[in-house]
PDB file of C-alpha atoms in Angstrom:
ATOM      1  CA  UNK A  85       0.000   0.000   0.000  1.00 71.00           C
ATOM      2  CA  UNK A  86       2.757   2.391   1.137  1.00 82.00           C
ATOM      3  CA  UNK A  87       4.842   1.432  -2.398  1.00 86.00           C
ATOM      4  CA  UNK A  88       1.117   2.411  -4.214  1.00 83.00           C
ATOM      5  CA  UNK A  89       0.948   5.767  -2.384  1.00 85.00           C
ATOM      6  CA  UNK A  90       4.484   6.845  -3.505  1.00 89.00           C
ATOM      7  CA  UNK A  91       4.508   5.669  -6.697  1.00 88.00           C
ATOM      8  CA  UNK A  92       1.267   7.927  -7.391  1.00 88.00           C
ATOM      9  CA  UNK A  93       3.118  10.834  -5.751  1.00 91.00           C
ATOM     10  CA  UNK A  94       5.860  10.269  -7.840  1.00 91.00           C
ATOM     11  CA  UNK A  95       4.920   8.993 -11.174  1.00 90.00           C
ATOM     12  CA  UNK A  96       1.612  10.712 -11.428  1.00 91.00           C
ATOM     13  CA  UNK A  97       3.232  14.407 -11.588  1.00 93.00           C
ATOM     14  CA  UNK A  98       5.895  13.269 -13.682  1.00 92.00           C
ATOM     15  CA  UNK A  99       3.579  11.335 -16.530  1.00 91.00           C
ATOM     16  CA  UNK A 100       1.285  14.631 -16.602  1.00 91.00           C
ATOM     17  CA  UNK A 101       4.194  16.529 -17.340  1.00 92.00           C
ATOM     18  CA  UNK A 102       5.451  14.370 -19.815  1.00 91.00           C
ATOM     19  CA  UNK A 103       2.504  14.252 -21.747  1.00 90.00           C
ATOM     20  CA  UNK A 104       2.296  18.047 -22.063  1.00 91.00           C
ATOM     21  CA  UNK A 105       5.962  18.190 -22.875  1.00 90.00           C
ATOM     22  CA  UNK A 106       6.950  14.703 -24.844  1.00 88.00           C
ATOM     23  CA  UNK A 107       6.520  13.019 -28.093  1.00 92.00           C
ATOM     24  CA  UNK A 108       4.282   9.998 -29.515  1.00 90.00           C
ATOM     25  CA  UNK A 109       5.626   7.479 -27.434  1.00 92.00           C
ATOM     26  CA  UNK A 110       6.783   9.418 -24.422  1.00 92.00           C
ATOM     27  CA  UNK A 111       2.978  10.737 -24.581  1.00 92.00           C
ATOM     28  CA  UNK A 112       1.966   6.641 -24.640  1.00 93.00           C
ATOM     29  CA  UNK A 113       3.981   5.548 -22.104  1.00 93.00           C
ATOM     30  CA  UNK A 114       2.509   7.888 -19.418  1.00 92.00           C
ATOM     31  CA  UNK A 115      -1.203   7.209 -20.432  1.00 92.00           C
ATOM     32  CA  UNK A 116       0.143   3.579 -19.757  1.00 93.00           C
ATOM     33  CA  UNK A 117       1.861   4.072 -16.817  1.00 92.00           C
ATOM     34  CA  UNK A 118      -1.227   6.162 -15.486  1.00 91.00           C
ATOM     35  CA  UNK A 119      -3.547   3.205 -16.159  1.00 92.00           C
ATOM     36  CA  UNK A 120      -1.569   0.966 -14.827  1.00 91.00           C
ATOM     37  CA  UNK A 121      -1.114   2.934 -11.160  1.00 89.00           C
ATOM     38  CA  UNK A 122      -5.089   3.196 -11.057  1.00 90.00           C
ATOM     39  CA  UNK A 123      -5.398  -0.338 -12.002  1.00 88.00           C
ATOM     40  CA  UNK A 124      -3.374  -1.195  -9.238  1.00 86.00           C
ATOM     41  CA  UNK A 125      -5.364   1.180  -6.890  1.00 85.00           C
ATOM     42  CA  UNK A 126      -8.883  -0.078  -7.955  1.00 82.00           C
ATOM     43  CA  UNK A 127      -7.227  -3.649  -7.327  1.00 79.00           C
ATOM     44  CA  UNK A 128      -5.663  -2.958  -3.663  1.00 77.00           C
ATOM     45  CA  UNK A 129      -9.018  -1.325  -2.886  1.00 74.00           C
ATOM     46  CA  UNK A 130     -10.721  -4.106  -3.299  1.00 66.00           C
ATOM     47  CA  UNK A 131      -8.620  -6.963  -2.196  1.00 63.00           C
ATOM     48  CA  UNK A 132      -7.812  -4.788   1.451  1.00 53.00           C
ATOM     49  CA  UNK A 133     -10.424  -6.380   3.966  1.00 49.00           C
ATOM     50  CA  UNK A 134     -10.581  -4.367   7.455  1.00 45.00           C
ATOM     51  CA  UNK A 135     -11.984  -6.815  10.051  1.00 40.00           C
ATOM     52  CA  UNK A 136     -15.886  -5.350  11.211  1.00 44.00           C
ATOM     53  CA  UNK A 137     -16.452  -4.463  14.549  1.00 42.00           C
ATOM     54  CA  UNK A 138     -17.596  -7.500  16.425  1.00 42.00           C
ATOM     55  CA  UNK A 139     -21.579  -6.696  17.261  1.00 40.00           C
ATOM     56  CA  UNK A 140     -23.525  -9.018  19.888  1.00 39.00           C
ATOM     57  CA  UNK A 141     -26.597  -9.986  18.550  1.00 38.00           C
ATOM     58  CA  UNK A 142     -28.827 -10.157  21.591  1.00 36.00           C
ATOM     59  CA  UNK A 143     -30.885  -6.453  21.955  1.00 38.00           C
ATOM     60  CA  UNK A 144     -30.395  -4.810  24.490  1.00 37.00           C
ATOM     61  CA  UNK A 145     -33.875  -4.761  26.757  1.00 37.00           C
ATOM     62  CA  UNK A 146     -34.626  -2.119  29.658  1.00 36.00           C
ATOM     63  CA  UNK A 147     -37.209  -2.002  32.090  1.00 36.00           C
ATOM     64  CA  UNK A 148     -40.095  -0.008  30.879  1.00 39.00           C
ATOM     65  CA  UNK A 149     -40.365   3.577  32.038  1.00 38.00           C
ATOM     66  CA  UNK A 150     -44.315   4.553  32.591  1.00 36.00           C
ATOM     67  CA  UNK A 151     -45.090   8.108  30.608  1.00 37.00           C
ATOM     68  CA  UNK A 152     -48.004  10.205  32.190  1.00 36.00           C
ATOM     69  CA  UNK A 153     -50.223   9.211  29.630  1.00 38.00           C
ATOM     70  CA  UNK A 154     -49.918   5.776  30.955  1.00 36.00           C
ATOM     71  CA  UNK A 155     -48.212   4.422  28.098  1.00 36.00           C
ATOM     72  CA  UNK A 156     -45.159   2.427  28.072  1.00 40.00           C
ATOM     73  CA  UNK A 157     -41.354   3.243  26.557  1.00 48.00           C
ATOM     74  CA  UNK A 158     -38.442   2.053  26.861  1.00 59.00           C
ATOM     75  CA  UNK A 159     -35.990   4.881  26.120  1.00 77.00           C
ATOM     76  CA  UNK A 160     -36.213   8.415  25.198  1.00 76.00           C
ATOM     77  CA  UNK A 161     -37.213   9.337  21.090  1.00 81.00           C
ATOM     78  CA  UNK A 162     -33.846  10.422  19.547  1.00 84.00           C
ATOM     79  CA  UNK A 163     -32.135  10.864  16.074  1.00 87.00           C
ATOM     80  CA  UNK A 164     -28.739   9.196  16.924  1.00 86.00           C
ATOM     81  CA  UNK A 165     -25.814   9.753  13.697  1.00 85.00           C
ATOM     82  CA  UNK A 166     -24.296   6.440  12.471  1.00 87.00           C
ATOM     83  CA  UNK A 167     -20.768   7.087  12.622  1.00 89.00           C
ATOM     84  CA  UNK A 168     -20.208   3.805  10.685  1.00 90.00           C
ATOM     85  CA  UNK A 169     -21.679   1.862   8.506  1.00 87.00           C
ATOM     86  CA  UNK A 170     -20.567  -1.750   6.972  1.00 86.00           C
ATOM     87  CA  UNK A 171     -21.932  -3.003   3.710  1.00 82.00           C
ATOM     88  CA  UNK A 172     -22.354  -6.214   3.125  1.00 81.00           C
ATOM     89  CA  UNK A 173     -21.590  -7.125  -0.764  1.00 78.00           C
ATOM     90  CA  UNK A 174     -21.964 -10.609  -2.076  1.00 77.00           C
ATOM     91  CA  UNK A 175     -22.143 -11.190  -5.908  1.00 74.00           C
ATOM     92  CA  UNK A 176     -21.628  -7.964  -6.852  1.00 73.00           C
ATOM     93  CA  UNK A 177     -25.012  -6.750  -4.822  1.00 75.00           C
ATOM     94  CA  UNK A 178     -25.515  -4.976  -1.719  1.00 75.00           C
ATOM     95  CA  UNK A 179     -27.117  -7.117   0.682  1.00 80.00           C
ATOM     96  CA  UNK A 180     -27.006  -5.369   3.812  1.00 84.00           C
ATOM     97  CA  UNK A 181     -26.030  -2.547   5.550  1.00 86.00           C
ATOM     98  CA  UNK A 182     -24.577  -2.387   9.232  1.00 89.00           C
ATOM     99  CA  UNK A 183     -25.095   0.657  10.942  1.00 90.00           C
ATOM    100  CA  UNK A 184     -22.790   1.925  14.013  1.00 91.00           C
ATOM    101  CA  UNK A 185     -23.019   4.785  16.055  1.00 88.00           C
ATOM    102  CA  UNK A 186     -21.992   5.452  20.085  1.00 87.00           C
ATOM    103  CA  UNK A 187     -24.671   4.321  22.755  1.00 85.00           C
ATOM    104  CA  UNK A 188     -26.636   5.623  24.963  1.00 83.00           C
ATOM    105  CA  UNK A 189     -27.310   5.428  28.830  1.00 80.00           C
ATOM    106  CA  UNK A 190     -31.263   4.677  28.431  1.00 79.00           C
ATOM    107  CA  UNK A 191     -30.312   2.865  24.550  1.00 82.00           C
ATOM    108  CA  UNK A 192     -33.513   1.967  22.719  1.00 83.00           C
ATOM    109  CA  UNK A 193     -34.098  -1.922  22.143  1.00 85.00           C
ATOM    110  CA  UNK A 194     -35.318  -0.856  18.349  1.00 86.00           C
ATOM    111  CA  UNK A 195     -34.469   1.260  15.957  1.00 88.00           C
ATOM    112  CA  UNK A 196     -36.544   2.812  12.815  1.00 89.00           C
ATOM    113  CA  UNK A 197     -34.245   3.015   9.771  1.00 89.00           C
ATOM    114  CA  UNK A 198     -35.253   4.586   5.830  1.00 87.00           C
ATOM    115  CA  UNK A 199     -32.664   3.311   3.212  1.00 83.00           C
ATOM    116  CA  UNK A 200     -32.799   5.436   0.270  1.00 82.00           C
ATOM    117  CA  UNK A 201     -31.191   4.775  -2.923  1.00 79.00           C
ATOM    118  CA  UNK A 202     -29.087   7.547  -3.908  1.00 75.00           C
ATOM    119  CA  UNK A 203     -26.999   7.597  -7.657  1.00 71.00           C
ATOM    120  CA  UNK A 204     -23.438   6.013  -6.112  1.00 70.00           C
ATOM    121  CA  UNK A 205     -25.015   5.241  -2.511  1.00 77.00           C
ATOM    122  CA  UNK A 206     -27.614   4.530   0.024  1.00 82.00           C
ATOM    123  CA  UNK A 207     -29.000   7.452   2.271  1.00 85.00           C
ATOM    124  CA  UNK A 208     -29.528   6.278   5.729  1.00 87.00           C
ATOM    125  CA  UNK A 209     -32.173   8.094   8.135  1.00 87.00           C
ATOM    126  CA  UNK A 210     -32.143   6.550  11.836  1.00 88.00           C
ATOM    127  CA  UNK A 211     -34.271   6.884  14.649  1.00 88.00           C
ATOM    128  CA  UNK A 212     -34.761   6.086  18.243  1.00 86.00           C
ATOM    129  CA  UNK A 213     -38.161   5.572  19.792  1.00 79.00           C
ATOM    130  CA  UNK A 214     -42.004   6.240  19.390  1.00 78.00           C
ATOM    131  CA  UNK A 215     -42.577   7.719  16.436  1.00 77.00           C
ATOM    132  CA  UNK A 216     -45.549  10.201  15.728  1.00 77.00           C
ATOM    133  CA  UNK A 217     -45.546   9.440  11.926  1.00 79.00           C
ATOM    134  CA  UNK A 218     -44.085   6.565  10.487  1.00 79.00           C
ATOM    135  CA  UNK A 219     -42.192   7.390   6.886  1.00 80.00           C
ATOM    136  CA  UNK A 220     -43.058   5.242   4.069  1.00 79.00           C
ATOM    137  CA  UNK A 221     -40.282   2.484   3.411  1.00 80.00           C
ATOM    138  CA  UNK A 222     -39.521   2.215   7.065  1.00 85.00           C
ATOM    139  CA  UNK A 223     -38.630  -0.438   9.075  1.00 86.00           C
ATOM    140  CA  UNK A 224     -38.224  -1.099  12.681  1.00 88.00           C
ATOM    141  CA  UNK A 225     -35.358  -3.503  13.633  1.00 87.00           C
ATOM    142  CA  UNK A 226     -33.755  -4.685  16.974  1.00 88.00           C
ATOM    143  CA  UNK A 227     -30.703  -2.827  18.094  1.00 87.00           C
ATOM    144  CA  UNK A 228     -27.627  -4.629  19.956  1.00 87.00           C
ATOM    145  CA  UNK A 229     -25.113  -3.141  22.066  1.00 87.00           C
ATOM    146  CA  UNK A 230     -21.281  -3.847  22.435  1.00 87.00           C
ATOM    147  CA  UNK A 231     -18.944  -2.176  23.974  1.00 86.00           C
ATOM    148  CA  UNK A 232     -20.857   1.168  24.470  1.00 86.00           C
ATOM    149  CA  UNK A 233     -21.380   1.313  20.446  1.00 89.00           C
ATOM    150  CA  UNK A 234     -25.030   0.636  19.148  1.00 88.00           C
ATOM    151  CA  UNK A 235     -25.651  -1.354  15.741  1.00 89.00           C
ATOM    152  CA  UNK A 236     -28.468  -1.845  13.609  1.00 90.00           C
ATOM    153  CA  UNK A 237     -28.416  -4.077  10.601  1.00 90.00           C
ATOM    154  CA  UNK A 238     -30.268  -3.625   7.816  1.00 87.00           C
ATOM    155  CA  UNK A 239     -31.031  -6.136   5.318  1.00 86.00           C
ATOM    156  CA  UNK A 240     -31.345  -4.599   1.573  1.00 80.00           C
ATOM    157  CA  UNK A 241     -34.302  -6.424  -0.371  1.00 75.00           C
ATOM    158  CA  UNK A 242     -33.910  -7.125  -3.841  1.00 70.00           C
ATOM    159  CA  UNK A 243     -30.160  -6.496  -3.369  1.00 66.00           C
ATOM    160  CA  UNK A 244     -28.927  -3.327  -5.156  1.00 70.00           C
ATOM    161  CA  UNK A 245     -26.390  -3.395  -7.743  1.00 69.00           C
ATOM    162  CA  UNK A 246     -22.957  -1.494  -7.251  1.00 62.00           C
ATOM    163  CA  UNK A 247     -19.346  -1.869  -6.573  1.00 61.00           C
ATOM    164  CA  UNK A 248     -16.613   0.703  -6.371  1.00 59.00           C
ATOM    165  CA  UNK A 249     -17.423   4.015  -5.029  1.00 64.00           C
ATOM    166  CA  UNK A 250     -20.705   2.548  -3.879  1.00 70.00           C
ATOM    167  CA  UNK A 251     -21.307   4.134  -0.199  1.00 80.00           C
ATOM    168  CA  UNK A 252     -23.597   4.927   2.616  1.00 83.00           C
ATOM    169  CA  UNK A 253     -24.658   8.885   2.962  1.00 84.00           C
ATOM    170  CA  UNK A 254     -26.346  10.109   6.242  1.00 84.00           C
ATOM    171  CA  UNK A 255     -29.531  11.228   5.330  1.00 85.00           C
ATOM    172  CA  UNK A 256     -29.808  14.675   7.507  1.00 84.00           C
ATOM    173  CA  UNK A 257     -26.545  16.133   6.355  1.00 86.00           C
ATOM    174  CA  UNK A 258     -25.800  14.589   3.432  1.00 83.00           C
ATOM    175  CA  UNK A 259     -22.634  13.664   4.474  1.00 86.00           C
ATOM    176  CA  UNK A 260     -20.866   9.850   3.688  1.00 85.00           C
ATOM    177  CA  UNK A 261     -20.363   7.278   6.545  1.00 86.00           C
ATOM    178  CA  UNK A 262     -17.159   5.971   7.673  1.00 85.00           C
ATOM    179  CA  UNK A 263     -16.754   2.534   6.931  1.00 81.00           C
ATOM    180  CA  UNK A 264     -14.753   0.138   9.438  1.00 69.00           C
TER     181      UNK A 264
END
């Protein structure tokens, strides 16, 4: 990886130079040389694995707290902001998403999570709690805790297409999601 990065430091200013400044097969041998670094990048990218977050798969369950309607919860209504999210590809497909972000004291047992296709991602909206209106396309899954981090997953159904770039965008600022 570290051989990669300086090869593109080096090689990439010195082939754009060369094929402002050189002949015919000067010109050719940096368009090569070019293609072949971001061949190499596109294959490092996707033979590097980085090991997911271990996440324990019972929910987390708290007592009940009584409102003073009478009503039951058992957490306070939030809009928590994954700070990671793991895709699971297999085939060539999206499958699932896995969505991370840092616990709290009173965590929810569920969560209510919108995926939203977007043109090179999915846009994720998250939330903790009762609900006053329910958003069409949402579903409510079980949440488990680890650690002090909170995960959700998500199962994608049909399976969406993509590979590459292909990302998850929080849905509230429009910003991408760190993946582990």
């Amino acid at each position: 990886m570290l051989v990669l990065g300086v090869s593109w430091l080096i090689l990439a200013p010195l082939c754009l130079w060369l094929l402002l400044r050189g002949n015919g097969a000067t010109r050719l041998g940096s368009v090569v040389a070019l293609a072949g670094l971001e061949a190499a990048t596109i294959w490092v990218n996707g033979t590097a694995r980085v090991s997911p977050v271990p996440v324990a798969r019972t929910p987390v369950v708290s007592a009940p707290a009584v409102t003073t309607a009478g009503s039951t919860t058992s957490c306070t209504s939030r809009l928590p902001a994954p700070e990671r999210a793991l895709l699971d590809r297999r085939q060539g497909a999206l499958r699932a998403v896995t969505l991370f972000w840092t616990a709290a004291a009173r965590e929810c047992d569920h969560a209510t999570v919108v995926l939203h296709r977007e043109r090179r991602g999915v846009k994720v909206w998250l939330h903790e709690g009762p609900m006053r209106h329910r958003p069409a396309g949402a579903r409510t899954l079980p949440v488990s805790v680890a650690g002090g981090t909170a995960s959700v997953q998500v199962p994608v159904a049909p399976p969406l297409p993509g590979k590459g770039g292909f990302g998850a965008i929080d849905g509230r600022t429009g910003r991408p999601i760190a993946s582990p």
